[in-house]
């Protein structure tokens, strides 16, 4: 495809393609590791993969996309929202101030695929903690993360997980 042909494709479609491709790759390797070595080993590796990926993504998004936020919290949320790897999860900041944010992921195709395939929900809380803390490490180290809900926790029908971010007071 030429540059001109790419320019004819709506940016939302390109983001969706990239995001879904990333999660297809993630799902394929995870499933193979899980089948061969079990869920515990696959989860342990997945946590480390997402930690490293999101350290790179936090830097990459800031390099390639304009982020004009002075507030560390607002900058963190902006980078998470702009990261095409996370687009498939439909992140939504339901609360956002300079000191606090609450972020929901309103879709989760990997979880839906597991349920569809009869494998049940994946206990992804350790993965979520790893990848969100990677963004924090790069963008806003004074922010502290806590999980409100994430599988294996029960969650409402409208979203899969919810996370709380709080800016720690400077000493």
PDB file of C-alpha atoms in Angstrom:
ATOM      1  CA  UNK A   1       0.000   0.000   0.000  1.00  0.00           C
ATOM      2  CA  UNK A   2       1.359   3.411  -0.894  1.00  0.00           C
ATOM      3  CA  UNK A   3       1.354   6.471   1.351  1.00  0.00           C
ATOM      4  CA  UNK A   4      -1.470   7.924  -0.761  1.00  0.00           C
ATOM      5  CA  UNK A   5      -3.525   4.742  -0.342  1.00  0.00           C
ATOM      6  CA  UNK A   6      -2.997   4.829   3.437  1.00  0.00           C
ATOM      7  CA  UNK A   7      -4.111   8.455   3.533  1.00  0.00           C
ATOM      8  CA  UNK A   8      -7.478   7.357   2.107  1.00  0.00           C
ATOM      9  CA  UNK A   9      -8.127   5.006   5.036  1.00  0.00           C
ATOM     10  CA  UNK A  10      -9.869   6.639   8.019  1.00  0.00           C
ATOM     11  CA  UNK A  11      -7.472   6.946  10.953  1.00  0.00           C
ATOM     12  CA  UNK A  12      -9.970   5.131  13.218  1.00  0.00           C
ATOM     13  CA  UNK A  13      -9.782   2.071  10.933  1.00  0.00           C
ATOM     14  CA  UNK A  14      -5.965   2.067  11.019  1.00  0.00           C
ATOM     15  CA  UNK A  15      -5.977   2.336  14.815  1.00  0.00           C
ATOM     16  CA  UNK A  16      -8.497  -0.505  15.068  1.00  0.00           C
ATOM     17  CA  UNK A  17      -6.415  -2.660  12.711  1.00  0.00           C
ATOM     18  CA  UNK A  18      -3.209  -2.068  14.675  1.00  0.00           C
ATOM     19  CA  UNK A  19      -4.882  -2.631  18.028  1.00  0.00           C
ATOM     20  CA  UNK A  20      -6.644  -5.830  16.970  1.00  0.00           C
ATOM     21  CA  UNK A  21      -3.465  -7.153  15.337  1.00  0.00           C
ATOM     22  CA  UNK A  22      -1.526  -6.590  18.554  1.00  0.00           C
ATOM     23  CA  UNK A  23      -4.144  -8.453  20.588  1.00  0.00           C
ATOM     24  CA  UNK A  24      -4.386 -11.285  18.101  1.00  0.00           C
ATOM     25  CA  UNK A  25      -0.630 -11.793  18.417  1.00  0.00           C
ATOM     26  CA  UNK A  26      -0.874 -11.545  22.209  1.00  0.00           C
ATOM     27  CA  UNK A  27      -3.752 -14.020  22.317  1.00  0.00           C
ATOM     28  CA  UNK A  28      -2.034 -16.525  20.053  1.00  0.00           C
ATOM     29  CA  UNK A  29       1.231 -16.684  21.971  1.00  0.00           C
ATOM     30  CA  UNK A  30      -0.601 -16.688  25.321  1.00  0.00           C
ATOM     31  CA  UNK A  31      -2.881 -19.540  24.294  1.00  0.00           C
ATOM     32  CA  UNK A  32       0.044 -21.645  23.075  1.00  0.00           C
ATOM     33  CA  UNK A  33       2.041 -21.062  26.268  1.00  0.00           C
ATOM     34  CA  UNK A  34      -1.052 -21.793  28.373  1.00  0.00           C
ATOM     35  CA  UNK A  35      -1.719 -25.049  26.502  1.00  0.00           C
ATOM     36  CA  UNK A  36       1.876 -26.209  26.836  1.00  0.00           C
ATOM     37  CA  UNK A  37       2.841 -24.952  30.321  1.00  0.00           C
ATOM     38  CA  UNK A  38      -0.410 -24.027  32.083  1.00  0.00           C
ATOM     39  CA  UNK A  39      -2.157 -20.822  33.041  1.00  0.00           C
ATOM     40  CA  UNK A  40       0.230 -19.887  35.874  1.00  0.00           C
ATOM     41  CA  UNK A  41       3.320 -19.887  33.627  1.00  0.00           C
ATOM     42  CA  UNK A  42       1.478 -18.105  30.817  1.00  0.00           C
ATOM     43  CA  UNK A  43       0.278 -15.433  33.256  1.00  0.00           C
ATOM     44  CA  UNK A  44       3.765 -14.950  34.712  1.00  0.00           C
ATOM     45  CA  UNK A  45       5.214 -14.404  31.223  1.00  0.00           C
ATOM     46  CA  UNK A  46       2.273 -12.219  30.173  1.00  0.00           C
ATOM     47  CA  UNK A  47       2.819  -9.864  33.112  1.00  0.00           C
ATOM     48  CA  UNK A  48       6.448  -9.347  32.114  1.00  0.00           C
ATOM     49  CA  UNK A  49       5.620  -8.938  28.406  1.00  0.00           C
ATOM     50  CA  UNK A  50       3.017  -6.250  29.118  1.00  0.00           C
ATOM     51  CA  UNK A  51       5.260  -4.484  31.601  1.00  0.00           C
ATOM     52  CA  UNK A  52       8.037  -4.201  29.016  1.00  0.00           C
ATOM     53  CA  UNK A  53       5.709  -3.411  26.113  1.00  0.00           C
ATOM     54  CA  UNK A  54       4.008  -0.567  27.954  1.00  0.00           C
ATOM     55  CA  UNK A  55       7.299   0.958  29.086  1.00  0.00           C
ATOM     56  CA  UNK A  56       8.149   1.200  25.375  1.00  0.00           C
ATOM     57  CA  UNK A  57       4.646   2.323  24.386  1.00  0.00           C
ATOM     58  CA  UNK A  58       4.558   5.143  26.952  1.00  0.00           C
ATOM     59  CA  UNK A  59       7.749   6.543  25.422  1.00  0.00           C
ATOM     60  CA  UNK A  60       6.661   5.863  21.841  1.00  0.00           C
ATOM     61  CA  UNK A  61       3.268   7.574  22.146  1.00  0.00           C
ATOM     62  CA  UNK A  62       4.921  10.679  23.594  1.00  0.00           C
ATOM     63  CA  UNK A  63       7.492  10.684  20.786  1.00  0.00           C
ATOM     64  CA  UNK A  64       5.047  10.332  17.894  1.00  0.00           C
ATOM     65  CA  UNK A  65       1.900  12.070  19.102  1.00  0.00           C
ATOM     66  CA  UNK A  66       1.422  15.610  20.384  1.00  0.00           C
ATOM     67  CA  UNK A  67       0.791  15.594  24.126  1.00  0.00           C
ATOM     68  CA  UNK A  68       0.439  19.149  25.444  1.00  0.00           C
ATOM     69  CA  UNK A  69      -0.553  18.521  29.039  1.00  0.00           C
ATOM     70  CA  UNK A  70       1.187  20.150  32.014  1.00  0.00           C
ATOM     71  CA  UNK A  71      -0.623  18.080  34.635  1.00  0.00           C
ATOM     72  CA  UNK A  72       1.077  14.674  35.140  1.00  0.00           C
ATOM     73  CA  UNK A  73      -2.323  13.017  35.710  1.00  0.00           C
ATOM     74  CA  UNK A  74      -3.884  14.503  32.598  1.00  0.00           C
ATOM     75  CA  UNK A  75      -0.779  13.649  30.558  1.00  0.00           C
ATOM     76  CA  UNK A  76      -0.911  10.048  31.816  1.00  0.00           C
ATOM     77  CA  UNK A  77      -4.570   9.686  30.842  1.00  0.00           C
ATOM     78  CA  UNK A  78      -3.933  11.297  27.442  1.00  0.00           C
ATOM     79  CA  UNK A  79      -1.094   8.879  26.640  1.00  0.00           C
ATOM     80  CA  UNK A  80      -3.193   5.873  27.681  1.00  0.00           C
ATOM     81  CA  UNK A  81      -6.099   7.099  25.529  1.00  0.00           C
ATOM     82  CA  UNK A  82      -3.865   7.764  22.515  1.00  0.00           C
ATOM     83  CA  UNK A  83      -1.937   4.471  22.639  1.00  0.00           C
ATOM     84  CA  UNK A  84      -3.193   2.458  19.653  1.00  0.00           C
ATOM     85  CA  UNK A  85      -2.286  -0.798  21.411  1.00  0.00           C
ATOM     86  CA  UNK A  86      -4.926  -0.058  24.068  1.00  0.00           C
ATOM     87  CA  UNK A  87      -7.615   1.247  21.704  1.00  0.00           C
ATOM     88  CA  UNK A  88      -9.371  -2.127  21.475  1.00  0.00           C
ATOM     89  CA  UNK A  89     -10.165  -1.905  25.216  1.00  0.00           C
ATOM     90  CA  UNK A  90     -11.991   1.412  24.811  1.00  0.00           C
ATOM     91  CA  UNK A  91     -10.404   3.211  27.798  1.00  0.00           C
ATOM     92  CA  UNK A  92     -12.647   5.833  29.355  1.00  0.00           C
ATOM     93  CA  UNK A  93     -11.659   8.279  32.100  1.00  0.00           C
ATOM     94  CA  UNK A  94     -14.876   8.587  34.096  1.00  0.00           C
ATOM     95  CA  UNK A  95     -13.223  10.985  36.518  1.00  0.00           C
ATOM     96  CA  UNK A  96     -10.258  13.244  35.801  1.00  0.00           C
ATOM     97  CA  UNK A  97      -8.631  16.057  37.742  1.00  0.00           C
ATOM     98  CA  UNK A  98      -5.026  17.116  38.282  1.00  0.00           C
ATOM     99  CA  UNK A  99      -4.877  14.923  41.415  1.00  0.00           C
ATOM    100  CA  UNK A 100      -7.066  11.920  40.613  1.00  0.00           C
ATOM    101  CA  UNK A 101      -8.404   9.828  37.765  1.00  0.00           C
ATOM    102  CA  UNK A 102     -10.659   6.808  37.471  1.00  0.00           C
ATOM    103  CA  UNK A 103     -10.172   4.819  34.276  1.00  0.00           C
ATOM    104  CA  UNK A 104     -12.420   2.097  32.907  1.00  0.00           C
ATOM    105  CA  UNK A 105     -11.788  -0.327  30.094  1.00  0.00           C
ATOM    106  CA  UNK A 106     -15.219  -0.752  28.561  1.00  0.00           C
ATOM    107  CA  UNK A 107     -14.427  -3.522  26.088  1.00  0.00           C
ATOM    108  CA  UNK A 108     -12.159  -6.543  26.165  1.00  0.00           C
ATOM    109  CA  UNK A 109     -11.999  -8.670  23.002  1.00  0.00           C
ATOM    110  CA  UNK A 110      -9.442 -11.075  24.565  1.00  0.00           C
ATOM    111  CA  UNK A 111     -11.832 -11.834  27.445  1.00  0.00           C
ATOM    112  CA  UNK A 112     -14.759 -12.170  25.056  1.00  0.00           C
ATOM    113  CA  UNK A 113     -12.746 -14.627  22.934  1.00  0.00           C
ATOM    114  CA  UNK A 114     -11.855 -16.723  26.001  1.00  0.00           C
ATOM    115  CA  UNK A 115     -15.498 -16.865  27.058  1.00  0.00           C
ATOM    116  CA  UNK A 116     -16.601 -17.682  23.494  1.00  0.00           C
ATOM    117  CA  UNK A 117     -14.046 -20.524  23.379  1.00  0.00           C
ATOM    118  CA  UNK A 118     -15.252 -21.949  26.717  1.00  0.00           C
ATOM    119  CA  UNK A 119     -12.072 -21.020  28.606  1.00  0.00           C
ATOM    120  CA  UNK A 120     -13.681 -18.566  31.042  1.00  0.00           C
ATOM    121  CA  UNK A 121     -12.448 -15.161  32.087  1.00  0.00           C
ATOM    122  CA  UNK A 122      -8.716 -14.671  32.356  1.00  0.00           C
ATOM    123  CA  UNK A 123      -7.494 -13.423  35.766  1.00  0.00           C
ATOM    124  CA  UNK A 124      -5.869 -10.352  34.217  1.00  0.00           C
ATOM    125  CA  UNK A 125      -5.504  -8.105  37.274  1.00  0.00           C
ATOM    126  CA  UNK A 126      -1.712  -8.724  37.545  1.00  0.00           C
ATOM    127  CA  UNK A 127      -1.345  -7.833  33.845  1.00  0.00           C
ATOM    128  CA  UNK A 128      -3.364  -4.641  34.292  1.00  0.00           C
ATOM    129  CA  UNK A 129      -1.277  -3.624  37.294  1.00  0.00           C
ATOM    130  CA  UNK A 130       1.938  -4.293  35.363  1.00  0.00           C
ATOM    131  CA  UNK A 131       1.042  -2.382  32.236  1.00  0.00           C
ATOM    132  CA  UNK A 132      -0.606   0.608  33.933  1.00  0.00           C
ATOM    133  CA  UNK A 133       2.296   0.922  36.386  1.00  0.00           C
ATOM    134  CA  UNK A 134       4.641   0.974  33.379  1.00  0.00           C
ATOM    135  CA  UNK A 135       2.855   4.040  31.990  1.00  0.00           C
ATOM    136  CA  UNK A 136       3.030   5.626  35.450  1.00  0.00           C
ATOM    137  CA  UNK A 137       6.775   4.877  35.734  1.00  0.00           C
ATOM    138  CA  UNK A 138       7.508   6.675  32.464  1.00  0.00           C
ATOM    139  CA  UNK A 139       5.012   9.551  32.612  1.00  0.00           C
ATOM    140  CA  UNK A 140       4.009  10.338  36.194  1.00  0.00           C
ATOM    141  CA  UNK A 141       6.055   8.471  38.842  1.00  0.00           C
ATOM    142  CA  UNK A 142       4.291  10.286  41.704  1.00  0.00           C
ATOM    143  CA  UNK A 143       0.969   8.698  40.771  1.00  0.00           C
ATOM    144  CA  UNK A 144      -0.188   5.654  42.710  1.00  0.00           C
ATOM    145  CA  UNK A 145      -2.447   3.037  41.154  1.00  0.00           C
ATOM    146  CA  UNK A 146      -5.108   0.901  42.781  1.00  0.00           C
ATOM    147  CA  UNK A 147      -7.523  -1.573  41.282  1.00  0.00           C
ATOM    148  CA  UNK A 148     -11.220  -0.998  41.829  1.00  0.00           C
ATOM    149  CA  UNK A 149     -12.228  -4.135  39.912  1.00  0.00           C
ATOM    150  CA  UNK A 150     -10.604  -6.436  37.360  1.00  0.00           C
ATOM    151  CA  UNK A 151     -10.989 -10.136  36.581  1.00  0.00           C
ATOM    152  CA  UNK A 152     -10.905 -12.423  38.462  1.00  0.00           C
ATOM    153  CA  UNK A 153     -13.043  -9.911  40.446  1.00  0.00           C
ATOM    154  CA  UNK A 154     -16.693  -9.626  39.534  1.00  0.00           C
ATOM    155  CA  UNK A 155     -17.381  -6.605  37.340  1.00  0.00           C
ATOM    156  CA  UNK A 156     -20.491  -4.825  36.056  1.00  0.00           C
ATOM    157  CA  UNK A 157     -21.765  -5.572  32.551  1.00  0.00           C
ATOM    158  CA  UNK A 158     -20.773  -2.119  31.267  1.00  0.00           C
ATOM    159  CA  UNK A 159     -17.031  -2.525  31.740  1.00  0.00           C
ATOM    160  CA  UNK A 160     -14.324  -5.101  32.417  1.00  0.00           C
ATOM    161  CA  UNK A 161     -12.045  -3.284  34.804  1.00  0.00           C
ATOM    162  CA  UNK A 162     -11.694  -0.010  36.658  1.00  0.00           C
ATOM    163  CA  UNK A 163      -8.552   1.618  38.029  1.00  0.00           C
ATOM    164  CA  UNK A 164      -7.947   4.543  40.345  1.00  0.00           C
ATOM    165  CA  UNK A 165      -4.936   6.851  39.972  1.00  0.00           C
ATOM    166  CA  UNK A 166      -3.960   9.326  42.691  1.00  0.00           C
ATOM    167  CA  UNK A 167      -1.173  11.885  42.694  1.00  0.00           C
ATOM    168  CA  UNK A 168       0.883  11.526  45.840  1.00  0.00           C
ATOM    169  CA  UNK A 169       1.697  14.683  47.775  1.00  0.00           C
ATOM    170  CA  UNK A 170       5.250  15.951  47.425  1.00  0.00           C
ATOM    171  CA  UNK A 171       7.258  15.706  50.624  1.00  0.00           C
TER     172      UNK A 171
END
